[in-house]
Coordinates of C-alpha atoms and ligand atoms in Angstrom, one line a residue:
X1 CA 21.6 16.7 11.2
X2 CA 24.0 13.9 10.5
X3 CA 25.9 13.0 7.3
X4 CA 27.5 9.9 6.0
X5 CA 30.9 10.0 7.7
X6 CA 32.9 10.0 4.4
X7 CA 31.1 13.1 3.4
X8 CA 31.5 15.2 6.5
X9 CA 33.6 18.3 6.1
X10 CA 32.9 18.9 2.4
X11 CA 32.4 22.5 1.4
X12 CA 31.0 24.2 -1.7
X13 CA 27.7 25.3 -3.1
X14 CA 24.8 23.0 -2.3
X15 CA 26.8 20.8 0.1
X16 CA 24.7 19.1 2.8
X17 CA 21.8 19.6 0.5
X18 CA 21.7 23.3 1.1
X19 CA 20.0 25.7 -1.3
X20 CA 22.0 27.6 -4.0
X21 CA 20.7 31.1 -4.5
X22 CA 21.8 32.9 -7.6
X23 CA 22.1 36.7 -7.8
X24 CA 22.3 39.4 -10.4
X25 CA 23.3 38.4 -13.9
X26 CA 23.3 34.7 -13.1
X27 CA 19.8 34.9 -11.6
X28 CA 18.6 36.6 -14.8
X29 CA 20.2 34.0 -17.0
X30 CA 18.7 31.2 -14.9
X31 CA 15.2 32.7 -15.3
X32 CA 15.6 32.7 -19.1
X33 CA 16.5 29.0 -19.0
X34 CA 13.7 28.0 -16.6
X35 CA 10.8 27.6 -19.1
X36 CA 12.8 25.3 -21.3
X37 CA 14.5 23.1 -18.6
X38 CA 11.7 23.3 -16.0
X39 CA 14.3 23.5 -13.2
X40 CA 17.2 25.7 -12.3
X41 CA 20.0 24.2 -14.4
X42 CA 22.5 26.9 -13.6
X43 CA 22.1 26.3 -9.9
X44 CA 22.5 22.6 -10.4
X45 CA 25.7 23.1 -12.5
X46 CA 27.3 24.9 -9.6
X47 CA 26.9 22.0 -7.3
X48 CA 29.4 19.1 -7.1
X49 CA 28.3 16.0 -8.8
X50 CA 29.2 14.2 -5.6
X51 CA 27.6 16.6 -3.1
X52 CA 26.6 15.5 0.4
X53 CA 23.0 15.3 1.4
X54 CA 21.5 15.3 4.9
X55 CA 20.6 12.1 6.4
X56 CA 16.8 12.7 6.9
X57 CA 16.0 9.2 8.1
X58 CA 14.5 8.6 11.5
X59 CA 17.1 7.7 14.1
X60 CA 15.5 4.3 14.5
X61 CA 16.5 3.5 10.9
X62 CA 20.2 3.9 11.8
X63 CA 20.0 1.1 14.4
X64 CA 19.0 -1.5 11.9
X65 CA 21.6 -3.9 10.7
X66 CA 20.7 -6.0 7.7
X67 CA 21.7 -9.5 6.9
X68 CA 25.2 -9.8 5.5
X69 CA 24.0 -11.6 2.4
X70 CA 21.6 -9.5 0.4
X71 CA 20.5 -9.8 -3.2
X72 CA 22.4 -7.6 -5.7
X73 CA 20.9 -4.6 -7.5
X74 CA 20.8 -3.3 -11.0
X75 CA 19.9 0.3 -10.8
X76 CA 18.2 1.5 -14.0
X77 CA 18.2 5.2 -14.7
X78 CA 16.2 6.1 -17.8
X79 CA 16.5 9.5 -19.5
X80 CA 15.6 11.4 -22.5
X81 CA 17.5 14.7 -23.1
X82 CA 18.3 15.1 -19.4
X83 CA 20.6 17.9 -18.3
X84 CA 24.2 16.8 -17.5
X85 CA 24.5 17.7 -13.9
X86 CA 21.3 16.1 -12.5
X87 CA 21.9 12.9 -14.6
X88 CA 25.4 12.4 -13.4
X89 CA 24.6 13.4 -9.8
X90 CA 22.1 10.6 -9.8
X91 CA 24.7 8.1 -11.0
X92 CA 27.4 9.3 -8.5
X93 CA 25.0 9.3 -5.6
X94 CA 24.1 5.7 -6.4
X95 CA 27.7 4.5 -6.7
X96 CA 28.9 6.4 -3.6
X97 CA 26.0 5.5 -1.3
X98 CA 25.6 1.8 -2.2
X99 CA 27.9 -0.8 -0.7
X100 CA 29.8 -2.2 -3.7
X101 CA 29.0 -5.8 -2.9
X102 CA 25.3 -5.1 -3.4
X103 CA 25.6 -2.8 -6.5
X104 CA 25.8 -5.2 -9.4
X105 CA 25.5 -2.4 -12.0
X106 CA 24.1 1.0 -12.8
X107 CA 22.4 1.2 -16.2
X108 CA 22.1 4.6 -17.8
X109 CA 19.3 3.9 -20.3
X110 CA 19.4 6.6 -22.9
X111 CA 16.0 6.9 -24.6
X112 CA 17.2 8.2 -27.9
X113 CA 18.4 11.6 -26.7
X114 CA 19.5 14.0 -29.4
X115 CA 21.6 16.4 -27.2
X116 CA 25.2 16.1 -28.3
X117 CA 26.8 16.0 -24.9
X118 CA 24.8 12.9 -24.0
X119 CA 26.6 11.0 -26.8
X120 CA 30.4 10.7 -26.9
X121 CA 31.0 13.1 -24.0
X122 CA 28.8 11.0 -21.7
X123 CA 30.5 7.8 -22.9
X124 CA 34.0 9.2 -22.1
X125 CA 32.9 10.5 -18.8
X126 CA 31.4 7.2 -17.7
X127 CA 34.4 5.1 -18.9
X128 CA 37.0 7.3 -17.2
X129 CA 35.1 7.9 -14.0
X130 CA 34.1 4.3 -13.4
X131 CA 36.8 2.2 -15.2
X132 CA 35.5 -0.9 -13.4
X133 CA 32.5 -0.8 -15.7
X134 CA 29.9 -0.6 -12.9
X135 CA 28.1 2.1 -14.8
X136 CA 27.0 1.2 -18.2
X137 CA 25.2 3.1 -21.0
X138 CA 22.5 1.3 -23.0
X139 CA 20.8 3.3 -25.8
X140 CA 17.4 2.7 -27.5
X141 CA 17.4 3.0 -31.3
X142 CA 14.2 5.0 -31.4
X143 CA 12.3 7.2 -29.0
X144 CA 10.6 4.6 -26.8
X145 CA 8.9 6.7 -24.1
X146 CA 9.6 6.1 -20.5
X147 CA 7.6 2.8 -20.2
X148 CA 9.3 1.0 -23.1
X149 CA 12.6 2.5 -22.0
X150 CA 12.2 0.9 -18.5
X151 CA 11.4 -2.4 -20.1
X152 CA 14.6 -2.2 -22.2
X153 CA 16.6 -1.3 -19.1
X154 CA 15.1 -4.2 -17.2
X155 CA 15.9 -6.6 -20.1
X156 CA 19.5 -5.4 -20.1
X157 CA 19.9 -5.8 -16.4
X158 CA 21.4 -9.0 -14.8
X159 CA 21.4 -8.3 -11.0
X160 CA 18.9 -10.0 -8.7
X161 CA 16.8 -6.9 -8.0
X162 CA 15.8 -4.0 -10.3
X163 CA 15.7 -0.5 -8.9
X164 CA 14.4 2.1 -11.2
X165 CA 15.2 5.8 -10.7
X166 CA 14.4 9.0 -12.7
X167 CA 17.4 10.8 -14.1
X168 CA 17.3 13.7 -11.6
X169 CA 17.6 12.0 -8.2
X170 CA 20.0 11.8 -5.3
X171 CA 19.9 8.7 -3.1
X172 CA 20.4 9.1 0.6
X173 CA 22.7 7.3 3.1
X174 CA 21.7 3.7 3.6
X175 CA 19.1 3.9 0.9
X176 CA 19.6 0.5 -0.7
X177 CA 19.9 -2.0 2.2
X178 CA 16.3 -1.7 3.4
X179 CA 15.0 -2.3 -0.2
X180 CA 17.2 -5.4 -0.7
X181 CA 16.5 -6.7 2.8
X182 CA 12.8 -6.6 2.3
X183 CA 12.9 -8.3 -1.1
X184 CA 15.1 -11.0 0.3
X185 CA 12.4 -11.6 2.9
X186 CA 9.6 -11.5 0.4
X187 CA 10.2 -11.5 -3.3
X188 CA 6.6 -10.6 -4.1
X189 CA 6.9 -7.1 -2.7
X190 CA 7.3 -4.1 -4.9
X191 CA 9.0 -1.4 -2.9
X192 CA 9.2 2.4 -3.1
X193 CA 11.6 4.5 -1.1
X194 CA 10.3 7.6 0.6
X195 CA 10.7 10.4 -2.0
X196 CA 12.4 13.5 -0.7
X197 CA 12.0 16.9 -2.3
X198 CA 14.8 18.5 -4.3
X199 CA 13.7 22.0 -4.9
X200 CA 13.6 22.8 -8.6
X201 CA 14.7 26.4 -8.0
X202 CA 17.5 26.1 -5.4
X203 CA 18.3 22.4 -5.6
X204 CA 17.8 22.3 -1.8
X205 CA 17.5 18.7 -0.5
X206 CA 14.5 18.6 1.9
X207 CA 12.9 15.7 3.7
X208 CA 9.3 14.9 2.9
X209 CA 8.6 15.4 6.6
X210 CA 5.5 13.3 6.7
X211 CA 4.8 9.7 5.9
X212 CA 2.2 9.3 3.2
X213 CA 1.0 6.6 0.9
X214 CA -0.3 6.7 -2.7
X215 CA -3.9 7.0 -3.8
X216 CA -5.5 8.0 -7.1
X217 CA -8.2 10.3 -8.5
X218 CA -10.8 8.7 -10.7
X219 CA -9.3 10.8 -13.5
X220 CA -6.4 8.3 -13.0
X221 CA -3.9 10.8 -11.7
X222 CA -1.7 9.8 -8.7
X223 CA -2.3 11.4 -5.3
X224 CA -0.5 11.5 -2.0
X225 CA -2.5 10.8 1.1
X226 CA -2.0 10.2 4.8
X227 CA -1.5 6.7 6.0
X228 CA -5.1 5.4 6.5
X229 CA -6.2 4.2 9.9
X230 CA -6.6 0.5 8.9
X231 CA -2.9 0.5 7.8
X232 CA -1.8 2.2 11.0
X233 CA -3.7 -0.5 13.0
X234 CA -2.2 -3.3 11.0
X235 CA 1.3 -2.1 11.6
X236 CA 0.7 -1.5 15.3
X237 CA -0.6 -5.0 15.7
X238 CA 2.5 -6.7 14.1
X239 CA 4.4 -8.8 16.6
X240 CA 7.7 -7.2 17.3
X241 CA 10.3 -8.4 14.8
X242 CA 8.0 -9.8 12.2
X243 CA 7.3 -8.7 8.6
X244 CA 10.0 -6.1 8.4
X245 CA 13.5 -6.0 7.1
X246 CA 14.8 -5.4 10.6
X247 CA 17.4 -7.9 11.7
X248 CA 18.6 -6.3 14.9
X249 CA 22.3 -7.3 15.4
X250 CA 23.2 -4.1 17.0
X251 CA 26.2 -5.1 19.1
X252 CA 29.1 -3.5 17.2
X253 CA 27.3 -0.6 15.6
X254 CA 25.5 0.2 18.8
X255 CA 28.8 0.4 20.8
X256 CA 30.4 2.4 18.1
X257 CA 27.5 4.8 18.3
X258 CA 27.4 5.0 22.1
X259 CA 30.3 3.6 24.1
X260 CA 28.3 3.8 27.3
X261 CA 25.9 1.2 26.0
X262 CA 26.1 -2.3 27.4
X263 CA 24.6 -4.7 24.8
X264 CA 23.2 -8.2 25.0
X265 CA 22.4 -10.5 22.1
X266 CA 19.0 -12.3 22.1
X267 CA 19.6 -15.8 23.6
X268 CA 18.5 -18.7 21.4
X269 CA 18.1 -22.2 22.7
X270 CA 20.4 -25.1 22.2
X271 CA 18.8 -28.2 23.5
X272 CA 20.9 -29.9 26.1
X273 CA 20.0 -33.4 24.9
X274 CA 19.7 -33.2 21.1
X275 CA 21.8 -30.0 20.5
X276 CA 19.0 -28.8 18.3
X277 CA 19.3 -25.1 17.8
X278 CA 16.0 -23.2 18.0
X279 CA 15.2 -19.5 17.8
X280 CA 14.0 -17.6 20.7
X281 CA 10.8 -16.3 19.2
X282 CA 9.9 -14.1 22.1
X283 CA 11.8 -10.9 21.7
X284 CA 11.7 -10.1 25.3
X285 CA 13.6 -7.7 27.6
X286 CA 14.9 -8.3 31.1
X287 CA 13.3 -7.3 34.3
X288 CA 13.7 -8.4 37.9
X289 CA 11.5 -9.6 40.7
X290 CA 11.7 -8.1 44.2
X291 CA 13.2 -11.4 45.4
X292 CA 16.1 -10.3 43.2
X293 CA 15.7 -12.9 40.5
X294 CA 16.1 -12.1 36.8
X295 CA 12.8 -12.2 34.7
X296 CA 11.9 -12.1 31.1
X297 CA 9.4 -9.3 30.3
X298 CA 7.5 -8.4 27.1
X299 CA 8.9 -5.5 25.1
X300 CA 7.3 -2.4 26.5
X301 CA 5.0 -0.3 24.3
X302 CA 7.4 2.7 24.4
X303 CA 10.1 0.6 22.6
X304 CA 7.7 -1.0 20.2
X305 CA 6.5 2.4 19.1
X306 CA 9.8 3.1 17.3
X307 CA 8.9 0.6 14.7
X308 CA 6.3 2.8 13.3
X309 CA 9.1 4.8 11.8
X310 CA 10.9 1.8 10.2
X311 CA 8.4 -0.8 9.2
X312 CA 7.1 -1.0 5.6
X313 CA 3.9 0.8 4.9
X314 CA 1.4 -0.8 2.5
X315 CA 0.3 1.6 -0.2
X316 CA -2.5 1.1 -2.8
X317 CA -0.4 2.9 -5.5
X318 CA 3.1 4.3 -6.3
X319 CA 4.1 7.6 -7.8
X320 CA 5.9 5.7 -10.5
X321 CA 9.5 6.6 -11.0
X322 CA 11.4 5.2 -8.0
X323 CA 10.9 1.6 -7.0
X324 CA 12.5 -1.8 -6.5
X325 CA 11.4 -5.3 -7.5
X326 CA 12.9 -8.7 -7.7
X327 CA 14.0 -8.8 -11.4
X328 CA 12.4 -12.2 -12.3
X329 CA 9.2 -11.3 -10.3
X330 CA 9.0 -8.0 -12.2
X331 CA 8.7 -10.0 -15.5
X332 CA 6.5 -12.7 -14.0
X333 CA 3.8 -10.2 -13.1
X334 CA 3.9 -8.6 -16.6
X335 CA 6.7 -5.9 -16.4
X336 CA 4.9 -3.0 -18.1
X337 CA 2.3 -2.5 -20.9
X338 CA 4.6 -1.9 -23.9
X339 CA 1.6 -0.4 -25.7
X340 CA 1.9 2.7 -23.5
X341 CA 3.6 5.8 -24.9
X342 CA 6.0 8.5 -23.6
X343 CA 4.6 9.4 -20.1
X344 CA 1.8 8.7 -17.7
X345 CA -0.5 5.9 -16.6
X346 CA 2.1 3.2 -16.1
X347 CA 2.4 4.0 -12.4
X348 CA -1.2 3.2 -11.6
X349 CA -1.1 0.2 -14.0
X350 CA 1.8 -1.4 -12.2
X351 CA 0.2 -0.6 -8.8
X352 CA -3.2 -2.1 -9.5
X353 CA -1.6 -5.1 -11.3
X354 CA 0.8 -5.9 -8.5
X355 CA -2.0 -6.0 -5.8
X356 CA -4.5 -7.7 -8.0
X357 CA -2.1 -10.4 -9.2
X358 CA -0.8 -11.5 -5.8
X359 CA 2.0 -9.1 -5.0
X360 CA 2.2 -6.2 -2.4
X361 CA 3.2 -2.6 -2.8
X362 CA 5.1 -1.1 0.1
X363 CA 6.8 2.2 1.0
X364 CA 10.0 1.7 2.9
X365 CA 10.5 4.6 5.4
X366 CA 14.2 3.9 6.0
X367 CA 15.1 4.2 2.2
X368 CA 15.2 7.8 1.1
X369 CA 15.7 9.2 -2.4
X370 CA 15.5 12.8 -3.4
X371 CA 13.8 13.8 -6.7
X372 CA 13.6 17.1 -8.5
X373 CA 9.9 17.7 -9.1
X374 CA 9.8 19.9 -12.2
X375 CA 7.0 22.2 -13.2
X376 CA 6.6 20.8 -16.7
X377 CA 8.2 18.3 -19.1
X378 CA 11.5 19.4 -20.6
X379 CA 11.0 17.1 -23.6
X380 CA 8.6 16.7 -26.6
X381 CA 5.6 14.5 -26.9
X382 CA 5.8 13.2 -30.4
X383 CA 2.6 13.9 -32.3
X384 CA 1.4 16.1 -29.4
X385 CA -0.6 13.1 -28.1
X386 CA -2.3 13.1 -24.7
X387 CA -0.3 10.0 -23.7
X388 CA -1.5 10.1 -20.1
X389 CA -5.1 9.9 -21.4
X390 CA -4.6 7.1 -23.9
X391 CA -2.3 5.1 -21.6
X392 CA -4.9 5.5 -18.8
X393 CA -7.6 4.1 -21.2
X394 CA -5.5 1.0 -21.7
X395 CA -5.1 0.7 -18.0
X396 CA -8.9 1.2 -17.3
X397 CA -9.9 -1.2 -20.1
X398 CA -7.6 -4.0 -18.9
X399 CA -7.8 -3.7 -15.1
X400 CA -10.7 -1.7 -13.8
X401 CA -13.7 -3.8 -14.8
X402 CA -17.0 -1.9 -14.4
X403 CA -15.2 0.9 -12.5
X404 CA -13.8 2.2 -15.7
X405 CA -17.1 4.1 -15.9
X406 CA -15.7 6.5 -13.2
X407 CA -12.7 7.2 -15.3
X408 CA -14.8 8.0 -18.3
X409 CA -17.0 10.3 -16.2
X410 CA -13.9 12.5 -15.9
X411 CA -12.6 11.9 -19.4
X412 CA -15.7 11.8 -21.7
X413 CA -13.5 13.4 -24.3
X414 CA -11.6 10.1 -24.6
X415 CA -14.7 7.9 -25.3
X416 CA -14.3 6.3 -28.7
X417 CA -10.7 7.1 -29.1
X418 CA -8.3 4.4 -30.3
X419 CA -6.3 2.9 -27.5
X420 CA -4.7 0.2 -29.6
X421 CA -4.6 -3.6 -29.0
X422 CA -4.9 -4.7 -25.4
X423 CA -5.4 -8.5 -26.1
X424 CA -2.0 -9.5 -24.7
X425 CA -2.6 -7.6 -21.4
X426 CA -6.1 -9.2 -21.1
X427 CA -4.4 -12.6 -21.7
X428 CA -1.8 -11.8 -19.0
X429 CA -4.6 -10.9 -16.5
X430 CA -6.2 -14.3 -17.2
X431 CA -3.0 -16.3 -17.1
X432 CA -2.1 -14.8 -13.7
X433 CA -5.6 -15.4 -12.4
X434 CA -5.7 -11.9 -11.0
X435 CA -8.4 -10.5 -8.6
X436 CA -11.1 -8.1 -9.7
X437 CA -10.8 -4.4 -9.4
X438 CA -13.6 -4.6 -6.8
X439 CA -11.4 -6.9 -4.7
X440 CA -8.6 -4.3 -4.9
X441 CA -11.0 -1.5 -3.7
X442 CA -12.4 -3.6 -0.9
X443 CA -9.2 -5.0 0.3
X444 CA -6.4 -2.6 -0.5
X445 CA -8.2 0.8 -0.7
X446 CA -11.4 0.4 1.3
X447 CA -11.6 4.2 2.0
X448 CA -11.7 5.1 -1.7
X449 CA -14.9 7.0 -2.4
X450 CA -17.1 5.9 -5.3
X451 CA -19.3 8.8 -6.4
X452 CA -22.1 6.5 -7.5
X453 CA -22.1 3.8 -4.8
X454 CA -23.4 4.0 -1.2
X455 CA -25.0 7.4 -1.9
X456 CA -28.5 8.7 -1.9
X457 CA -28.1 10.7 -5.0
X458 CA -25.3 11.9 -7.4
X459 CA -24.5 13.7 -10.6
X460 CA -25.4 17.3 -11.5
X461 CA -27.0 19.4 -8.8
X462 CA -29.3 21.7 -10.7
X463 CA -31.4 24.7 -10.0
X464 CA -34.1 24.3 -12.6
X465 CA -35.3 27.9 -12.8
X466 CA -31.9 29.3 -13.7
X467 CA -30.5 26.1 -15.2
X468 CA -27.4 26.6 -13.1
X469 CA -25.5 23.7 -11.7
X470 CA -23.1 23.5 -8.8
X471 CA -19.6 23.5 -10.4
X472 CA -16.0 23.4 -9.2
X473 CA -15.2 26.0 -11.9
X474 CA -12.0 23.8 -12.6
X475 CA -10.4 24.7 -9.3
X476 CA -7.6 22.5 -8.0
X477 CA -9.3 20.1 -5.6
X478 CA -6.2 19.7 -3.5
X479 CA -6.9 23.3 -2.4
X480 CA -9.8 24.8 -0.4
X481 CA -12.2 26.9 -2.5
X482 CA -15.8 28.0 -2.7
X483 CA -18.2 25.9 -4.8
X484 CA -19.3 27.8 -7.9
X485 CA -22.3 27.8 -10.3
X486 CA -22.3 27.3 -14.1
X487 CA -24.8 26.5 -16.7
X488 CA -25.6 22.8 -16.6
X489 CA -23.7 20.7 -19.1
X490 CA -26.1 17.7 -19.3
X491 CA -23.7 15.3 -17.6
X492 CA -20.8 16.2 -19.8
X493 CA -18.7 17.9 -17.2
X494 CA -17.0 16.1 -14.3
X495 CA -16.8 19.5 -12.6
X496 CA -20.5 19.2 -11.9
X497 CA -20.5 15.8 -10.3
X498 CA -21.5 15.8 -6.6
X499 CA -22.7 13.0 -4.4
X500 CA -25.1 13.0 -1.4
X501 CA -23.4 10.3 0.7
X502 CA -25.0 8.0 3.2
X503 CA -23.1 10.0 5.8
X504 CA -25.0 13.2 4.7
X505 CA -22.0 14.7 3.0
X506 CA -22.3 16.7 -0.1
X507 CA -19.1 15.7 -1.7
X508 CA -16.6 15.2 -4.4
X509 CA -13.8 12.5 -4.3
X510 CA -11.9 13.9 -1.4
X511 CA -13.5 17.2 -0.6
X512 CA -16.8 17.9 1.2
X513 CA -19.0 21.0 1.2
X514 CA -18.7 22.9 4.4
X515 CA -20.3 26.2 5.5
X516 CA -20.1 28.6 8.5
X517 CA -23.8 28.5 8.7
X518 CA -24.6 32.2 8.6
X519 CA -26.9 34.0 6.2
X520 CA -24.9 34.7 3.0
X521 CA -22.1 32.1 3.7
X522 CA -20.7 30.3 0.7
X523 CA -20.2 26.5 0.4
X524 CA -16.6 25.7 0.8
X525 CA -15.0 22.5 -0.5
X526 CA -12.4 21.2 1.8
X527 CA -11.1 17.8 3.0
X528 CA -14.0 15.7 4.3
X529 CA -14.2 15.2 8.0
X530 CA -17.0 13.2 9.4
X531 CA -16.6 14.7 12.8
X532 CA -17.6 18.1 11.5
X533 CA -21.3 18.9 12.0
X534 CA -21.0 21.8 9.6
X535 CA -20.4 19.3 6.7
X536 CA -23.8 17.6 7.0
X537 CA -26.6 18.3 4.5
X538 CA -30.2 17.1 4.1
X539 CA -32.0 16.8 0.8
X540 CA -35.2 15.0 -0.2
X541 CA -36.5 14.7 -3.7
X542 CA -40.0 15.8 -2.7
X543 CA -39.2 19.2 -1.2
X544 CA -36.1 19.6 -3.4
X545 CA -34.3 21.8 -0.9
X546 CA -30.7 21.4 0.3
X547 CA -30.6 22.2 4.0
X548 CA -27.5 22.9 6.0
X549 CA -28.2 20.7 9.0
X550 CA -26.4 22.7 11.7
X551 CA -27.9 26.1 10.9
X552 CA -31.1 25.0 9.2
X553 CA -30.4 27.4 6.4
X554 CA -31.1 26.6 2.7
X555 CA -28.8 26.6 -0.3
X556 CA -29.9 29.5 -2.6
X557 CA -28.8 30.6 -6.1
X558 CA -29.4 34.2 -4.9
X559 CA -29.6 35.7 -8.3
X560 CA -26.1 34.6 -9.3
X561 CA -25.0 33.9 -12.9
X562 CA -22.3 31.8 -14.5
X563 CA -19.1 31.8 -12.3
X564 CA -21.2 32.9 -9.3
X565 CA -21.5 31.0 -6.0
X566 CA -24.5 29.3 -4.2
X567 CA -25.0 30.5 -0.6
X568 CA -26.9 29.9 2.5
X569 CA -30.2 31.9 3.0
X570 CA -33.1 31.5 5.4
X571 CA -35.4 28.8 3.9
X572 CA -38.4 30.2 2.0
X573 CA -40.8 29.1 -0.8
X574 CA -38.8 30.3 -3.8
X575 CA -37.5 28.9 -7.1
X576 CA -33.9 29.9 -6.2
X577 CA -33.8 27.3 -3.4
X578 CA -34.9 24.3 -5.6
X579 CA -32.3 21.7 -6.4
X580 CA -32.5 18.4 -8.2
X581 CA -29.9 15.7 -8.4
X582 CA -29.3 14.0 -11.8
X583 CA -29.6 10.5 -10.3
X584 CA -31.5 9.3 -7.3
X585 CA -30.6 5.9 -5.9
X586 CA -33.2 5.7 -3.2
Ligands
UD2_1 C1 6.2 10.7 -12.4 C2 7.3 9.7 -12.1 C3 7.9 9.2 -13.4 C4 6.8 8.5 -14.2 C5 5.6 9.5 -14.4 C6 4.4 8.8 -15.0 C7 8.3 10.0 -9.9 C8 9.2 10.7 -9.0 N1 8.3 10.3 -11.2 O1 6.6 11.8 -13.3 O2 8.9 8.3 -13.2 O3 6.4 7.3 -13.5 O4 5.2 10.0 -13.2 O5 4.6 8.3 -16.2 O6 7.6 9.2 -9.4 N2 11.8 9.7 -20.0 C9 12.3 8.9 -21.0 N3 11.7 8.9 -22.2 C10 10.6 9.7 -22.5 C11 10.1 10.6 -21.4 C12 10.8 10.5 -20.2 O7 13.2 8.1 -20.8 O8 10.1 9.7 -23.6 C13 12.5 9.7 -18.7 C14 12.8 11.1 -18.1 O9 14.1 11.5 -18.6 C15 12.8 10.8 -16.6 C16 11.8 9.7 -16.5 O10 11.5 9.2 -17.8 O11 14.1 10.3 -16.1 C17 10.5 10.2 -15.9 O12 10.0 11.4 -16.5 P1 9.7 12.7 -15.7 O13 10.8 13.0 -14.7 O14 9.4 13.8 -16.7 O15 8.4 12.3 -14.9 P2 7.8 12.9 -13.5 O16 8.8 12.8 -12.5 O17 7.2 14.2 -13.9
MN2 MN1 11.0 12.9 -12.6

């Protein structure tokens, strides 16, 4: 593992991003604090506010040299009652790991915290640690919630580019240049760094390990997913050296890195007659012919392949907390919906809006930022409101057109609730002449499954004689589990929605029913995979059986009650093998 050179040789707890393990009395104390703080504050307090973190970027990232002139950044860190050490470690990491010429300012946006130490103590610390004023504190005069707090931070900022961070992050070496470089190249891109994991118990800084992009559940929660095939193909087809922040000027850095390297610039043309300077568009490498003449050759595949670790990855959505945008562009496309309260929903809103209104959302693999993922919120929700639910209603009503039905399928409890005035957001959508949500699905997220489109049947899957329906029993659908049975809820429960797809899957949004195919086997919900023959099912509304294609066995209630499980049985003429779908589309 490599470290930023200025940080090599540091020693102390948590250095190099290593875990801090508490023992004995300290451990007991930490466990008492845990439910309130939702992370291990004692471990965090032991670690230097300027600790080193491992450089988890791919090697290829380190060979990129960015243009000398980059836009400047205002880094906006919003917080409400954040603990001292994570907040200041965020600020220190930004100041220490951003070249000063690009760091216009760091704004600590205090969203009306009421912890004493975040008042005068924080002011004194900031003024004495950064006397040049690069770190500023701006405070709201009432609890704004994270959405309005970010708007306030953005309004206070004066740099070219806004970069938002949560108040419990640590940025990695070289994190800022790839963001600024890409925005310089295309100001309509909204960019996310790759988010590394800082463990909430030990504060260990760990890489994410895998490249992913953002998706969403129809319940309007954010999800991580693998880079889809169409995006992999798009990136592979890019000509070398295009649409990427890469400006390879590797001469000096390359020799510094490896003195045995002999390095050539790319040779541009200066016309002998007119002295016109024109770029060598080719990006070729040198070869030779057997007559011993030098030749230009195309860049071989093995060298092109490196770019898959450095090029921007398009993503339908972002997680929300960590992103960069050209400051003026951020406001041009509507900043945020100021009608959203406290927490939740704004991440999908800005994602859909960016794509639908002409921008692009990209993940930048060479920019790495660690974030402490906490188990719960260490702050209050005034009025105990379900702000994610209400904010998501605003988002669905403004941006999702007829597809909002799929959100309400999951959140019937919200129907009829007051989501406030959205007229200004509708006006914005009209003014920017944005695409429809269907355009977004077709063009940006074509693999997204719609439970009621391109399917033979969908809705409750009911066994009439028992009035039991297939039901997820509220299990976490990111996990693998056996499908259950529960008394039918007349369409009121999203846990009972299943679809029979054109591909003969019996599926939920991401998971498909699978079975080993033996007498008595249960139906297991796991990640859909079209190549798996054990995930194919047949059903027709005349015979009303559900047949597991591979084994020829039938799905049977088998005398189960609420909380039981359907299973495979040899097909026979019995009520316990009769199933009807709530809706048939063909
Ligand atoms: C994720 C995002 C978060 C936000 C949220 C959806 C990441 C890593 N985090 O949740 O940024 O988009 O999804 O809304 O993508 N805060 C305030 N005022 C408040 C409440 C919170 O300033 O009233 C601050 C808080 O101190 C923190 C930030 O907002 O710095 C985000 O809150 P969080 O860390 O609780 O959200 P998280 O990471 O669970
Ligand atoms: Mn957070």
